[in-house]
Amino acid sequence: MDDIMSLLIPSVLETVYMVTFSTIIALLIGFPLGIILVITEKGHICEMPLLNKVLSTIINVCRSVPYIILMIVLLPVSRWIIGTSIGTTASIVPLSIAAAPFVARIIESSLKEIEWGKIEAALSMGASTLQIIFKVMIPETLPSLVLGITITVISVLGYSAMAGAIGGGGLGSLAIIYGYQRFDYKIMNITLVILIIMVQIIQSAGNGLAKKISKNR
Amino acid sequence: MITIKNLNKVYITPNGGKITALKNINLNIEKGDIFGIVGLSGAGKSTLIRCINRLEEPTTGKVIIDGVDITNLNIRELRNARKKIGMIFQHFNLLNSRNVEDNVAFPLEIVGMPKTEIKKRVSKLLNLVGLEDRAKHYPSELSGGQKQRVGIARALANDPKLLLCDEATSALDPQTTKSILALLKQINKTLGITIILITHEMSVIKEICNRVAVIERGEIIEQGTVFDVFSQPKTLTAKAFLNRSAYELPDDINVNQTANRRLIRIFFPRDSARKPIISRMIRMFEVDVNILAGAIDKIQDQTFGTLTVEITGSKKQVSGAINFLYNENLEVEEVRKSG
Ligand SMILES: Nc1ncnc2c1ncn2[C@@H]1O[C@H](COP(=O)(O)OP(=O)(O)O)[C@@H](O)[C@H]1O
Ligand SMILES: [Mg+2]
């Protein structure tokens, strides 16, 4: 039992570490992109159809590359930024880059849920583009944004398990090393259960937070 | 105060089609007016009022407010101009993420007013619209009338000289409409704010406007004081608005005109509504008259009537009867289709 715990605990921590940082970096890249996708659309508050089209196409291209391939393609980039292409820290690079376009689309679709009338009301008061983004669009769609970010975290968790395949560390590595290479199904099954529990926790936390925000609305 | 000159608006639809929503609009609105723009749905009312603060860009023409041509301003100047033009909406457009006082504070935050001043100003505004006790409530906890009061307080926050109302009472029940209109009237009187409102409801115009323009298919077809336009309407639309129930015919009525059967609308101006003209016509020309719709209405103590009738008889009798009506100085129109 102690043996198992000494294997599991570091792996869980590695996974939490990878997922946390990858999600944060993905949000830092994807959130602004999502905003740009919305406001540069035709008829929106910062209409720029060409930029919108270009950005949208790039995001689609990135999203159509299978994650496992993207990881391999990005190995040199990890090596260049982190100094190595294996290990937990190294896998944050492909994880973040893979999740960013996904985040952009999720944020885009949440922000689009706002009624146009509310933006118009702000425009009629002389609000600037930034004021509309930060005082109207984001606060008004916050519950939906929180749920979108929850989905992102869960996806990143899934990707992080795949990162195990190329030496990324974390629960994914554990499952592959023991289950696939050593046929130790016990460890693999425990890993699976832990992943399922983590997903449940993340989803409940996200739902709870979204509910709390929309309580008075 | 506000002059609209040769304003045109053409919408380009995604498939390249053109919709002319406004045709050569010319209006003059004086300081202190409550100016109503009335028309059927799709007539171009919203487009017109939205061109005034350029929520909609006019295709050609000028909108001059206090000597400043709004259509010439760049985006920064436009934003500053908008801070002095309040607007309220049919569906209120309050922010659900903010409670009542924070909604009213929103336009003040936009102009960068210090927090302590915002607090004072907001409580004053909530007093004005009678919502002091709702300051901490969220929009979802308010009735429609209360939401519109928040909308009004918000629109007045930056001391505008002009208030635009886009169907501000159309989502409200008659009683609430009355109270909101009373509030607008009070604001106009006590704060001296000029109000432009659009509506498809004649009763709103009659209740608070001093001047009115009637818009039909993107064109102003009549304008003047409310009394003049509705005591002597020149166009069918204006008449229809004066007394709508007199114009709405059941769908199954055959509106084909023949020499022996004519469907007409008669408009009785001023006090002729009280004279027994129809019964005299029946006796003199021995025609049959079938009344299809009608009503008598009052504006500022004057009586007006509208009647839609079917007249049948011989060709000679029918045309004689109709000439008689013309000679009595009534306005007579053929009914083409219902509505
Ligand atoms: N954004 C738009 N694009 C294309 N056509 C529009 C747009 N907005 C309004 N229209 C058209 O312009 C006309 C006037 O509309 P609107 O001003 O909303 O009328 P009203 O407010 O009197 O009901 C209608 O024919 C409508 O279909
Ligand atoms: Mg409208």
Coordinates of N, CA and C in Angstrom, one line a residue, chain A residues 45 114-118 120-129 131-132 135-136 139-140 215-217, chain B residues 50 53 55 79 82-83 85 87 89 93-98 106-107 109-111 138 140-141 154 158:
Chain A
I45 N -18.5 46.0 -31.7 CA -18.0 47.3 -31.2 C -16.6 47.7 -31.7
I114 N -24.4 37.5 -24.5 CA -25.0 38.7 -24.0 C -26.0 39.3 -25.0
E115 N -27.1 39.9 -24.5 CA -28.0 40.5 -25.4 C -27.4 41.8 -25.9
W116 N -27.5 42.0 -27.2 CA -26.9 43.1 -27.9 C -27.4 44.4 -27.3
G117 N -28.7 44.4 -26.9 CA -29.3 45.6 -26.3 C -28.5 46.2 -25.2
K118 N -27.8 45.3 -24.4 CA -27.1 45.8 -23.3 C -25.8 46.6 -23.7
E120 N -25.6 48.0 -26.6 CA -26.1 49.2 -27.2 C -26.4 50.3 -26.1
A121 N -26.9 49.9 -25.0 CA -27.2 50.8 -23.9 C -25.9 51.5 -23.5
A122 N -24.9 50.7 -23.3 CA -23.6 51.2 -22.9 C -23.0 52.1 -24.0
L123 N -23.2 51.8 -25.3 CA -22.7 52.6 -26.4 C -23.5 54.0 -26.3
S124 N -24.8 53.9 -26.0 CA -25.6 55.1 -26.0 C -25.1 56.1 -24.9
M125 N -24.4 55.5 -23.9 CA -24.0 56.4 -22.8 C -22.6 56.9 -23.1
G126 N -22.0 56.5 -24.2 CA -20.6 57.0 -24.5 C -19.5 56.1 -24.0
A127 N -19.8 54.8 -23.6 CA -18.8 53.9 -23.1 C -17.8 53.6 -24.2
S128 N -16.5 53.4 -23.8 CA -15.5 53.1 -24.7 C -15.4 51.6 -24.9
T129 N -14.7 51.1 -25.9 CA -14.6 49.7 -26.2 C -14.1 48.9 -25.0
Q131 N -14.3 49.8 -21.8 CA -15.3 49.9 -20.8 C -16.4 48.8 -21.1
I132 N -16.8 48.7 -22.3 CA -17.8 47.7 -22.7 C -17.3 46.3 -22.4
K135 N -16.8 46.2 -18.3 CA -17.9 46.5 -17.4 C -19.2 45.9 -17.8
V136 N -19.2 45.5 -19.1 CA -20.5 44.9 -19.6 C -20.4 43.5 -20.0
P139 N -18.7 40.9 -17.1 CA -19.6 40.7 -15.9 C -20.9 40.1 -16.3
E140 N -21.5 40.5 -17.4 CA -22.8 40.0 -17.8 C -22.8 38.5 -18.1
K215 N -26.7 33.8 -8.7 CA -27.7 33.7 -7.7 C -28.7 34.9 -7.7
N216 N -28.2 36.1 -7.8 CA -29.1 37.2 -7.7 C -29.6 37.7 -9.1
R217 N -29.1 37.1 -10.2 CA -29.5 37.6 -11.5 C -30.8 37.2 -12.0
Chain B
R50 N -32.5 56.1 -33.6 CA -31.1 55.6 -33.4 C -30.1 56.3 -34.3
N53 N -28.5 59.5 -32.1 CA -27.2 59.3 -31.4 C -26.3 58.4 -32.1
L55 N -26.4 55.4 -33.0 CA -26.4 53.9 -32.8 C -26.5 53.3 -34.2
R79 N -18.6 59.9 -28.6 CA -18.8 59.4 -27.2 C -19.1 60.5 -26.2
R82 N -22.6 61.7 -26.7 CA -23.6 60.7 -26.2 C -23.7 60.8 -24.7
K83 N -22.7 61.3 -24.0 CA -22.8 61.4 -22.6 C -23.9 62.4 -22.2
I85 N -26.7 62.7 -24.1 CA -28.0 62.3 -24.7 C -28.4 61.0 -24.0
M87 N -30.8 57.7 -23.2 CA -31.7 56.9 -24.0 C -32.3 55.8 -23.1
F89 N -35.0 52.2 -23.4 CA -35.3 51.2 -24.4 C -36.6 50.4 -24.0
N93 N -32.8 47.0 -21.0 CA -31.4 46.8 -21.2 C -30.5 47.1 -20.0
L94 N -31.1 46.7 -18.8 CA -30.3 46.9 -17.6 C -29.2 45.8 -17.5
L95 N -28.2 46.0 -16.7 CA -27.2 45.0 -16.5 C -27.6 44.1 -15.4
N96 N -27.7 42.8 -15.7 CA -28.1 41.8 -14.7 C -27.1 41.6 -13.6
S97 N -25.8 41.9 -13.9 CA -24.7 41.7 -13.0 C -24.7 42.8 -11.9
R98 N -25.5 43.8 -12.1 CA -25.4 45.0 -11.2 C -26.8 45.2 -10.5
F106 N -23.5 53.2 -13.4 CA -22.7 52.8 -14.6 C -22.3 54.0 -15.5
P107 N -23.3 54.8 -15.9 CA -22.9 56.0 -16.8 C -22.0 57.0 -16.1
E109 N -19.7 56.0 -13.8 CA -18.3 55.4 -13.9 C -17.7 55.7 -15.2
I110 N -18.5 55.6 -16.2 CA -18.0 55.8 -17.6 C -17.4 57.2 -17.7
V111 N -17.9 58.2 -17.1 CA -17.3 59.5 -17.2 C -16.3 59.8 -16.2
Y138 N -31.7 43.5 -7.4 CA -31.2 43.2 -8.8 C -32.4 43.3 -9.8
S140 N -33.6 41.4 -11.8 CA -34.5 40.2 -11.9 C -35.6 40.3 -10.8
E141 N -35.4 41.1 -9.8 CA -36.3 41.2 -8.7 C -37.3 42.4 -8.9
R154 N -30.9 55.9 -14.9 CA -29.6 55.7 -15.6 C -29.4 56.7 -16.7
N158 N -26.1 61.6 -16.2 CA -25.1 62.6 -16.6 C -25.8 63.9 -17.1

